[in-house]
Amino acid sequence: MKEIRNAAFIPVDISEQDVFEAMKHIKGYIDITPGDFKEVYQSAYDLAIQRLLNSLTADKIMTRSVIFVDQEMALVGAADLLAEKQISGGPVVDSNGKVVGVVSEKDFLKEMGFGATPSFMQLATHCLNSKSCMIRRLHNKTVGDIMTKPPITAGSEMTIGAISALFAKHQINRLPIIDDDMRPIGMVTRTDLAHSFDTLGKRSKI
Amino acid sequence: MSYFNKMKGGGQSPPQVGLTEVLWSWLGSFLGLAAVSLIHYKILDETGLMMIIGSFGASAVLIYGAIRSPLAQPRNLLGGHILSAIIGVTAFQWLGGEPWLAAAVAVSTAIAVMHLTKTLHPPGGATALIAVIGGESVHNLGYLYVLVPTALGAMVMLVVALMVNNISKNRRYPEFWF
């Protein structure tokens, strides 16, 4: 996980001197030391941030028209579907409609033999330098063979704060949202998450 | 932080108030103390009753000089003085034979009760102490000490605070009543 240096957060911090100056603007004797005020402020600020992160939940930001594929589906069919819908991945369900995995471009590339952290550019390099494109390995396989499992999923009540933590921890880009019966009801992607933070940022200025 | 490191402090004092604030504090406390002293010396002096006790000087600091402080609000002013007076008189009547113990119990219990009732008002500690160390004139009052001078005096000071502290457009009192 990429660590953001603490120094990057300093702009939202206040100093005791800031508090001291602010107190000077308020007429009358304020019965608190600047240090204690800063402590109160920081605790309150943390609570406000938490409230902000908890104010939006998965069901409010997820894409509802979720495209999912059956685990028995042949890879060629799945690739066709993903290409047609212009998405790079989606949840995989079993015959009961329960989510059993997630499949994405990365799983295709991995299966083709491009290692644990495959990229399209590896594929491009390979195909440009040799005649075979390693695509044969994908024949006669089903989605169930290559999907990432067990899937990382979440309920519709998960907050965007918790979703962000999940994305960062597992280095994933999409999170199927499931109901109590493990059926997919939506999908939160990186883009959905970015949108939600953008909206929060704009709202907080009102 | 280690025990001895804590003694170094390290924080800073709040900023100094402006001159107008000083003048309003002076005027309020002058009028507040004038009111209770006039009643004390001109009306009650010959009756054996009293209107002024030392802790009112401390209350004046808060309700005229630090009017935003939670410790200076009516709930604290009245609640702190009255509860502490009850505790002080009780401590003297039960433990008066050992004045050192009565004094210690009066003040410490007053602080605890003020905390528990959210009425912390520092001068309340003095009110409880005076009930023990105030001499004959105070002891003779018994529980009347709670009403006169304590409750009545605090109310007179409160009325003056309400009148004076709200004149300036930059001042407002109280922040809350109860």
PDB file of N, CA, C and O in Angstrom, chain B residues 64-122:
ATOM      1  N   TYR B  64     -17.928  39.138  36.179  1.00  0.00           N
ATOM      2  CA  TYR B  64     -17.709  40.434  35.524  1.00  0.00           C
ATOM      3  C   TYR B  64     -16.438  40.441  34.680  1.00  0.00           C
ATOM      4  O   TYR B  64     -16.306  41.228  33.760  1.00  0.00           O
ATOM      5  N   GLY B  65     -15.483  39.554  35.020  1.00  0.00           N
ATOM      6  CA  GLY B  65     -14.184  39.596  34.342  1.00  0.00           C
ATOM      7  C   GLY B  65     -13.933  38.465  33.356  1.00  0.00           C
ATOM      8  O   GLY B  65     -13.064  38.560  32.499  1.00  0.00           O
ATOM      9  N   ALA B  66     -14.684  37.374  33.472  1.00  0.00           N
ATOM     10  CA  ALA B  66     -14.487  36.243  32.548  1.00  0.00           C
ATOM     11  C   ALA B  66     -15.864  35.686  32.188  1.00  0.00           C
ATOM     12  O   ALA B  66     -16.165  34.524  32.417  1.00  0.00           O
ATOM     13  N   ILE B  67     -16.676  36.569  31.592  1.00  0.00           N
ATOM     14  CA  ILE B  67     -18.110  36.260  31.489  1.00  0.00           C
ATOM     15  C   ILE B  67     -18.425  35.131  30.511  1.00  0.00           C
ATOM     16  O   ILE B  67     -19.518  34.600  30.517  1.00  0.00           O
ATOM     17  N   ARG B  68     -17.447  34.776  29.661  1.00  0.00           N
ATOM     18  CA  ARG B  68     -17.687  33.647  28.761  1.00  0.00           C
ATOM     19  C   ARG B  68     -17.418  32.305  29.427  1.00  0.00           C
ATOM     20  O   ARG B  68     -17.812  31.272  28.911  1.00  0.00           O
ATOM     21  N   SER B  69     -16.717  32.349  30.530  1.00  0.00           N
ATOM     22  CA  SER B  69     -16.308  31.096  31.162  1.00  0.00           C
ATOM     23  C   SER B  69     -17.518  30.285  31.604  1.00  0.00           C
ATOM     24  O   SER B  69     -18.468  30.817  32.180  1.00  0.00           O
ATOM     25  N   PRO B  70     -17.488  28.978  31.349  1.00  0.00           N
ATOM     26  CA  PRO B  70     -18.563  28.111  31.867  1.00  0.00           C
ATOM     27  C   PRO B  70     -18.689  28.241  33.388  1.00  0.00           C
ATOM     28  O   PRO B  70     -19.776  28.116  33.926  1.00  0.00           O
ATOM     29  N   LEU B  71     -17.565  28.524  34.049  1.00  0.00           N
ATOM     30  CA  LEU B  71     -17.587  28.639  35.502  1.00  0.00           C
ATOM     31  C   LEU B  71     -18.335  29.876  35.971  1.00  0.00           C
ATOM     32  O   LEU B  71     -18.665  29.999  37.141  1.00  0.00           O
ATOM     33  N   ALA B  72     -18.587  30.813  35.051  1.00  0.00           N
ATOM     34  CA  ALA B  72     -19.178  32.093  35.429  1.00  0.00           C
ATOM     35  C   ALA B  72     -20.676  32.156  35.133  1.00  0.00           C
ATOM     36  O   ALA B  72     -21.302  33.185  35.334  1.00  0.00           O
ATOM     37  N   GLN B  73     -21.253  31.073  34.645  1.00  0.00           N
ATOM     38  CA  GLN B  73     -22.659  31.132  34.211  1.00  0.00           C
ATOM     39  C   GLN B  73     -23.607  30.990  35.411  1.00  0.00           C
ATOM     40  O   GLN B  73     -23.213  30.469  36.461  1.00  0.00           O
ATOM     41  N   PRO B  74     -24.846  31.464  35.252  1.00  0.00           N
ATOM     42  CA  PRO B  74     -25.794  31.471  36.376  1.00  0.00           C
ATOM     43  C   PRO B  74     -25.935  30.122  37.075  1.00  0.00           C
ATOM     44  O   PRO B  74     -25.980  30.065  38.314  1.00  0.00           O
ATOM     45  N   ARG B  75     -26.005  29.042  36.296  1.00  0.00           N
ATOM     46  CA  ARG B  75     -26.112  27.717  36.914  1.00  0.00           C
ATOM     47  C   ARG B  75     -24.976  27.485  37.902  1.00  0.00           C
ATOM     48  O   ARG B  75     -25.183  26.989  39.015  1.00  0.00           O
ATOM     49  N   ASN B  76     -23.761  27.867  37.474  1.00  0.00           N
ATOM     50  CA  ASN B  76     -22.588  27.654  38.313  1.00  0.00           C
ATOM     51  C   ASN B  76     -22.551  28.628  39.480  1.00  0.00           C
ATOM     52  O   ASN B  76     -22.234  28.252  40.609  1.00  0.00           O
ATOM     53  N   LEU B  77     -22.863  29.892  39.195  1.00  0.00           N
ATOM     54  CA  LEU B  77     -22.826  30.922  40.239  1.00  0.00           C
ATOM     55  C   LEU B  77     -23.791  30.556  41.366  1.00  0.00           C
ATOM     56  O   LEU B  77     -23.387  30.443  42.533  1.00  0.00           O
ATOM     57  N   LEU B  78     -25.058  30.365  41.032  1.00  0.00           N
ATOM     58  CA  LEU B  78     -26.059  30.088  42.063  1.00  0.00           C
ATOM     59  C   LEU B  78     -25.902  28.677  42.621  1.00  0.00           C
ATOM     60  O   LEU B  78     -25.856  28.477  43.837  1.00  0.00           O
ATOM     61  N   GLY B  79     -25.809  27.700  41.733  1.00  0.00           N
ATOM     62  CA  GLY B  79     -25.698  26.307  42.175  1.00  0.00           C
ATOM     63  C   GLY B  79     -24.453  26.087  43.007  1.00  0.00           C
ATOM     64  O   GLY B  79     -24.494  25.453  44.066  1.00  0.00           O
ATOM     65  N   GLY B  80     -23.331  26.603  42.553  1.00  0.00           N
ATOM     66  CA  GLY B  80     -22.059  26.410  43.249  1.00  0.00           C
ATOM     67  C   GLY B  80     -22.085  27.006  44.650  1.00  0.00           C
ATOM     68  O   GLY B  80     -21.689  26.356  45.625  1.00  0.00           O
ATOM     69  N   HIS B  81     -22.582  28.257  44.758  1.00  0.00           N
ATOM     70  CA  HIS B  81     -22.619  28.909  46.072  1.00  0.00           C
ATOM     71  C   HIS B  81     -23.587  28.208  47.022  1.00  0.00           C
ATOM     72  O   HIS B  81     -23.255  27.945  48.181  1.00  0.00           O
ATOM     73  N   ILE B  82     -24.794  27.916  46.533  1.00  0.00           N
ATOM     74  CA  ILE B  82     -25.833  27.372  47.425  1.00  0.00           C
ATOM     75  C   ILE B  82     -25.461  25.960  47.910  1.00  0.00           C
ATOM     76  O   ILE B  82     -25.513  25.667  49.107  1.00  0.00           O
ATOM     77  N   LEU B  83     -25.047  25.092  46.975  1.00  0.00           N
ATOM     78  CA  LEU B  83     -24.668  23.733  47.377  1.00  0.00           C
ATOM     79  C   LEU B  83     -23.480  23.762  48.330  1.00  0.00           C
ATOM     80  O   LEU B  83     -23.447  23.040  49.337  1.00  0.00           O
ATOM     81  N   SER B  84     -22.494  24.615  48.023  1.00  0.00           N
ATOM     82  CA  SER B  84     -21.303  24.685  48.874  1.00  0.00           C
ATOM     83  C   SER B  84     -21.651  25.216  50.259  1.00  0.00           C
ATOM     84  O   SER B  84     -21.075  24.778  51.266  1.00  0.00           O
ATOM     85  N   ALA B  85     -22.599  26.153  50.323  1.00  0.00           N
ATOM     86  CA  ALA B  85     -23.001  26.697  51.620  1.00  0.00           C
ATOM     87  C   ALA B  85     -23.647  25.611  52.473  1.00  0.00           C
ATOM     88  O   ALA B  85     -23.350  25.477  53.670  1.00  0.00           O
ATOM     89  N   ILE B  86     -24.525  24.825  51.845  1.00  0.00           N
ATOM     90  CA  ILE B  86     -25.169  23.722  52.574  1.00  0.00           C
ATOM     91  C   ILE B  86     -24.106  22.762  53.134  1.00  0.00           C
ATOM     92  O   ILE B  86     -24.128  22.375  54.307  1.00  0.00           O
ATOM     93  N   ILE B  87     -23.160  22.419  52.269  1.00  0.00           N
ATOM     94  CA  ILE B  87     -22.107  21.477  52.669  1.00  0.00           C
ATOM     95  C   ILE B  87     -21.232  22.076  53.769  1.00  0.00           C
ATOM     96  O   ILE B  87     -20.883  21.399  54.742  1.00  0.00           O
ATOM     97  N   GLY B  88     -20.914  23.372  53.638  1.00  0.00           N
ATOM     98  CA  GLY B  88     -20.076  24.048  54.635  1.00  0.00           C
ATOM     99  C   GLY B  88     -20.733  24.062  56.009  1.00  0.00           C
ATOM    100  O   GLY B  88     -20.098  23.732  57.021  1.00  0.00           O
ATOM    101  N   VAL B  89     -22.019  24.441  56.063  1.00  0.00           N
ATOM    102  CA  VAL B  89     -22.725  24.505  57.348  1.00  0.00           C
ATOM    103  C   VAL B  89     -22.827  23.114  57.954  1.00  0.00           C
ATOM    104  O   VAL B  89     -22.589  22.919  59.160  1.00  0.00           O
ATOM    105  N   THR B  90     -23.151  22.122  57.107  1.00  0.00           N
ATOM    106  CA  THR B  90     -23.261  20.744  57.591  1.00  0.00           C
ATOM    107  C   THR B  90     -21.921  20.267  58.153  1.00  0.00           C
ATOM    108  O   THR B  90     -21.860  19.667  59.244  1.00  0.00           O
ATOM    109  N   ALA B  91     -20.843  20.557  57.443  1.00  0.00           N
ATOM    110  CA  ALA B  91     -19.517  20.138  57.890  1.00  0.00           C
ATOM    111  C   ALA B  91     -19.189  20.758  59.242  1.00  0.00           C
ATOM    112  O   ALA B  91     -18.661  20.085  60.136  1.00  0.00           O
ATOM    113  N   PHE B  92     -19.537  22.049  59.415  1.00  0.00           N
ATOM    114  CA  PHE B  92     -19.244  22.697  60.694  1.00  0.00           C
ATOM    115  C   PHE B  92     -20.080  22.090  61.821  1.00  0.00           C
ATOM    116  O   PHE B  92     -19.580  21.822  62.907  1.00  0.00           O
ATOM    117  N   GLN B  93     -21.361  21.841  61.530  1.00  0.00           N
ATOM    118  CA  GLN B  93     -22.246  21.345  62.593  1.00  0.00           C
ATOM    119  C   GLN B  93     -21.889  19.916  62.992  1.00  0.00           C
ATOM    120  O   GLN B  93     -22.056  19.535  64.144  1.00  0.00           O
ATOM    121  N   TRP B  94     -21.415  19.118  62.067  1.00  0.00           N
ATOM    122  CA  TRP B  94     -21.062  17.739  62.393  1.00  0.00           C
ATOM    123  C   TRP B  94     -19.639  17.603  62.925  1.00  0.00           C
ATOM    124  O   TRP B  94     -19.370  16.767  63.767  1.00  0.00           O
ATOM    125  N   LEU B  95     -18.721  18.405  62.353  1.00  0.00           N
ATOM    126  CA  LEU B  95     -17.305  18.197  62.650  1.00  0.00           C
ATOM    127  C   LEU B  95     -16.651  19.415  63.283  1.00  0.00           C
ATOM    128  O   LEU B  95     -15.426  19.502  63.371  1.00  0.00           O
ATOM    129  N   GLY B  96     -17.475  20.373  63.745  1.00  0.00           N
ATOM    130  CA  GLY B  96     -16.945  21.644  64.265  1.00  0.00           C
ATOM    131  C   GLY B  96     -15.960  21.459  65.412  1.00  0.00           C
ATOM    132  O   GLY B  96     -15.121  22.323  65.654  1.00  0.00           O
ATOM    133  N   GLY B  97     -16.051  20.340  66.119  1.00  0.00           N
ATOM    134  CA  GLY B  97     -15.123  20.093  67.225  1.00  0.00           C
ATOM    135  C   GLY B  97     -13.688  19.939  66.753  1.00  0.00           C
ATOM    136  O   GLY B  97     -12.745  20.186  67.489  1.00  0.00           O
ATOM    137  N   GLU B  98     -13.528  19.520  65.499  1.00  0.00           N
ATOM    138  CA  GLU B  98     -12.198  19.413  64.884  1.00  0.00           C
ATOM    139  C   GLU B  98     -12.167  20.342  63.678  1.00  0.00           C
ATOM    140  O   GLU B  98     -12.340  19.904  62.542  1.00  0.00           O
ATOM    141  N   PRO B  99     -11.937  21.622  63.914  1.00  0.00           N
ATOM    142  CA  PRO B  99     -12.075  22.613  62.826  1.00  0.00           C
ATOM    143  C   PRO B  99     -11.226  22.280  61.597  1.00  0.00           C
ATOM    144  O   PRO B  99     -11.666  22.518  60.465  1.00  0.00           O
ATOM    145  N   TRP B 100     -10.025  21.723  61.822  1.00  0.00           N
ATOM    146  CA  TRP B 100      -9.172  21.416  60.655  1.00  0.00           C
ATOM    147  C   TRP B 100      -9.864  20.404  59.746  1.00  0.00           C
ATOM    148  O   TRP B 100      -9.844  20.511  58.523  1.00  0.00           O
ATOM    149  N   LEU B 101     -10.541  19.421  60.368  1.00  0.00           N
ATOM    150  CA  LEU B 101     -11.221  18.390  59.589  1.00  0.00           C
ATOM    151  C   LEU B 101     -12.473  18.956  58.922  1.00  0.00           C
ATOM    152  O   LEU B 101     -12.747  18.700  57.746  1.00  0.00           O
ATOM    153  N   ALA B 102     -13.217  19.768  59.678  1.00  0.00           N
ATOM    154  CA  ALA B 102     -14.423  20.377  59.122  1.00  0.00           C
ATOM    155  C   ALA B 102     -14.078  21.221  57.896  1.00  0.00           C
ATOM    156  O   ALA B 102     -14.773  21.167  56.867  1.00  0.00           O
ATOM    157  N   ALA B 103     -12.979  21.990  58.006  1.00  0.00           N
ATOM    158  CA  ALA B 103     -12.572  22.853  56.889  1.00  0.00           C
ATOM    159  C   ALA B 103     -12.217  22.018  55.661  1.00  0.00           C
ATOM    160  O   ALA B 103     -12.665  22.307  54.536  1.00  0.00           O
ATOM    161  N   ALA B 104     -11.427  20.967  55.886  1.00  0.00           N
ATOM    162  CA  ALA B 104     -10.984  20.142  54.750  1.00  0.00           C
ATOM    163  C   ALA B 104     -12.159  19.420  54.108  1.00  0.00           C
ATOM    164  O   ALA B 104     -12.295  19.402  52.874  1.00  0.00           O
ATOM    165  N   VAL B 105     -13.030  18.854  54.958  1.00  0.00           N
ATOM    166  CA  VAL B 105     -14.185  18.128  54.427  1.00  0.00           C
ATOM    167  C   VAL B 105     -15.121  19.078  53.679  1.00  0.00           C
ATOM    168  O   VAL B 105     -15.647  18.749  52.600  1.00  0.00           O
ATOM    169  N   ALA B 106     -15.332  20.270  54.217  1.00  0.00           N
ATOM    170  CA  ALA B 106     -16.256  21.227  53.597  1.00  0.00           C
ATOM    171  C   ALA B 106     -15.822  21.552  52.170  1.00  0.00           C
ATOM    172  O   ALA B 106     -16.610  21.457  51.221  1.00  0.00           O
ATOM    173  N   VAL B 107     -14.553  21.926  52.006  1.00  0.00           N
ATOM    174  CA  VAL B 107     -14.087  22.362  50.684  1.00  0.00           C
ATOM    175  C   VAL B 107     -14.021  21.188  49.707  1.00  0.00           C
ATOM    176  O   VAL B 107     -14.500  21.272  48.573  1.00  0.00           O
ATOM    177  N   SER B 108     -13.445  20.072  50.159  1.00  0.00           N
ATOM    178  CA  SER B 108     -13.293  18.947  49.223  1.00  0.00           C
ATOM    179  C   SER B 108     -14.639  18.390  48.804  1.00  0.00           C
ATOM    180  O   SER B 108     -14.867  18.076  47.624  1.00  0.00           O
ATOM    181  N   THR B 109     -15.562  18.298  49.739  1.00  0.00           N
ATOM    182  CA  THR B 109     -16.892  17.783  49.394  1.00  0.00           C
ATOM    183  C   THR B 109     -17.639  18.762  48.495  1.00  0.00           C
ATOM    184  O   THR B 109     -18.347  18.354  47.559  1.00  0.00           O
ATOM    185  N   ALA B 110     -17.456  20.046  48.772  1.00  0.00           N
ATOM    186  CA  ALA B 110     -18.108  21.049  47.923  1.00  0.00           C
ATOM    187  C   ALA B 110     -17.637  20.913  46.473  1.00  0.00           C
ATOM    188  O   ALA B 110     -18.440  20.955  45.532  1.00  0.00           O
ATOM    189  N   ILE B 111     -16.335  20.733  46.290  1.00  0.00           N
ATOM    190  CA  ILE B 111     -15.807  20.590  44.920  1.00  0.00           C
ATOM    191  C   ILE B 111     -16.394  19.347  44.256  1.00  0.00           C
ATOM    192  O   ILE B 111     -16.841  19.387  43.099  1.00  0.00           O
ATOM    193  N   ALA B 112     -16.425  18.238  45.003  1.00  0.00           N
ATOM    194  CA  ALA B 112     -16.954  16.999  44.428  1.00  0.00           C
ATOM    195  C   ALA B 112     -18.416  17.178  44.015  1.00  0.00           C
ATOM    196  O   ALA B 112     -18.821  16.797  42.913  1.00  0.00           O
ATOM    197  N   VAL B 113     -19.208  17.769  44.911  1.00  0.00           N
ATOM    198  CA  VAL B 113     -20.638  17.930  44.619  1.00  0.00           C
ATOM    199  C   VAL B 113     -20.854  18.900  43.456  1.00  0.00           C
ATOM    200  O   VAL B 113     -21.699  18.673  42.591  1.00  0.00           O
ATOM    201  N   MET B 114     -20.048  19.965  43.403  1.00  0.00           N
ATOM    202  CA  MET B 114     -20.183  20.909  42.282  1.00  0.00           C
ATOM    203  C   MET B 114     -19.856  20.215  40.957  1.00  0.00           C
ATOM    204  O   MET B 114     -20.532  20.421  39.949  1.00  0.00           O
ATOM    205  N   HIS B 115     -18.819  19.379  40.976  1.00  0.00           N
ATOM    206  CA  HIS B 115     -18.494  18.616  39.770  1.00  0.00           C
ATOM    207  C   HIS B 115     -19.663  17.735  39.354  1.00  0.00           C
ATOM    208  O   HIS B 115     -20.083  17.719  38.199  1.00  0.00           O
ATOM    209  N   LEU B 116     -20.179  16.995  40.326  1.00  0.00           N
ATOM    210  CA  LEU B 116     -21.234  16.021  40.024  1.00  0.00           C
ATOM    211  C   LEU B 116     -22.515  16.696  39.543  1.00  0.00           C
ATOM    212  O   LEU B 116     -23.295  16.095  38.812  1.00  0.00           O
ATOM    213  N   THR B 117     -22.732  17.921  39.970  1.00  0.00           N
ATOM    214  CA  THR B 117     -23.966  18.608  39.578  1.00  0.00           C
ATOM    215  C   THR B 117     -23.721  19.611  38.453  1.00  0.00           C
ATOM    216  O   THR B 117     -24.617  20.379  38.112  1.00  0.00           O
ATOM    217  N   LYS B 118     -22.515  19.587  37.877  1.00  0.00           N
ATOM    218  CA  LYS B 118     -22.161  20.535  36.811  1.00  0.00           C
ATOM    219  C   LYS B 118     -22.400  21.984  37.238  1.00  0.00           C
ATOM    220  O   LYS B 118     -22.957  22.766  36.487  1.00  0.00           O
ATOM    221  N   THR B 119     -22.033  22.283  38.470  1.00  0.00           N
ATOM    222  CA  THR B 119     -22.182  23.654  38.965  1.00  0.00           C
ATOM    223  C   THR B 119     -20.841  24.197  39.452  1.00  0.00           C
ATOM    224  O   THR B 119     -20.803  25.086  40.306  1.00  0.00           O
ATOM    225  N   LEU B 120     -19.729  23.676  38.927  1.00  0.00           N
ATOM    226  CA  LEU B 120     -18.421  24.087  39.428  1.00  0.00           C
ATOM    227  C   LEU B 120     -18.265  25.602  39.344  1.00  0.00           C
ATOM    228  O   LEU B 120     -18.422  26.206  38.287  1.00  0.00           O
ATOM    229  N   HIS B 121     -18.014  26.211  40.497  1.00  0.00           N
ATOM    230  CA  HIS B 121     -17.828  27.665  40.600  1.00  0.00           C
ATOM    231  C   HIS B 121     -16.779  27.850  41.685  1.00  0.00           C
ATOM    232  O   HIS B 121     -17.068  27.622  42.867  1.00  0.00           O
ATOM    233  N   PRO B 122     -15.541  28.205  41.303  1.00  0.00           N
ATOM    234  CA  PRO B 122     -14.450  28.231  42.278  1.00  0.00           C
ATOM    235  C   PRO B 122     -14.772  28.955  43.583  1.00  0.00           C
ATOM    236  O   PRO B 122     -14.418  28.454  44.659  1.00  0.00           O
TER     237      PRO B 122
END
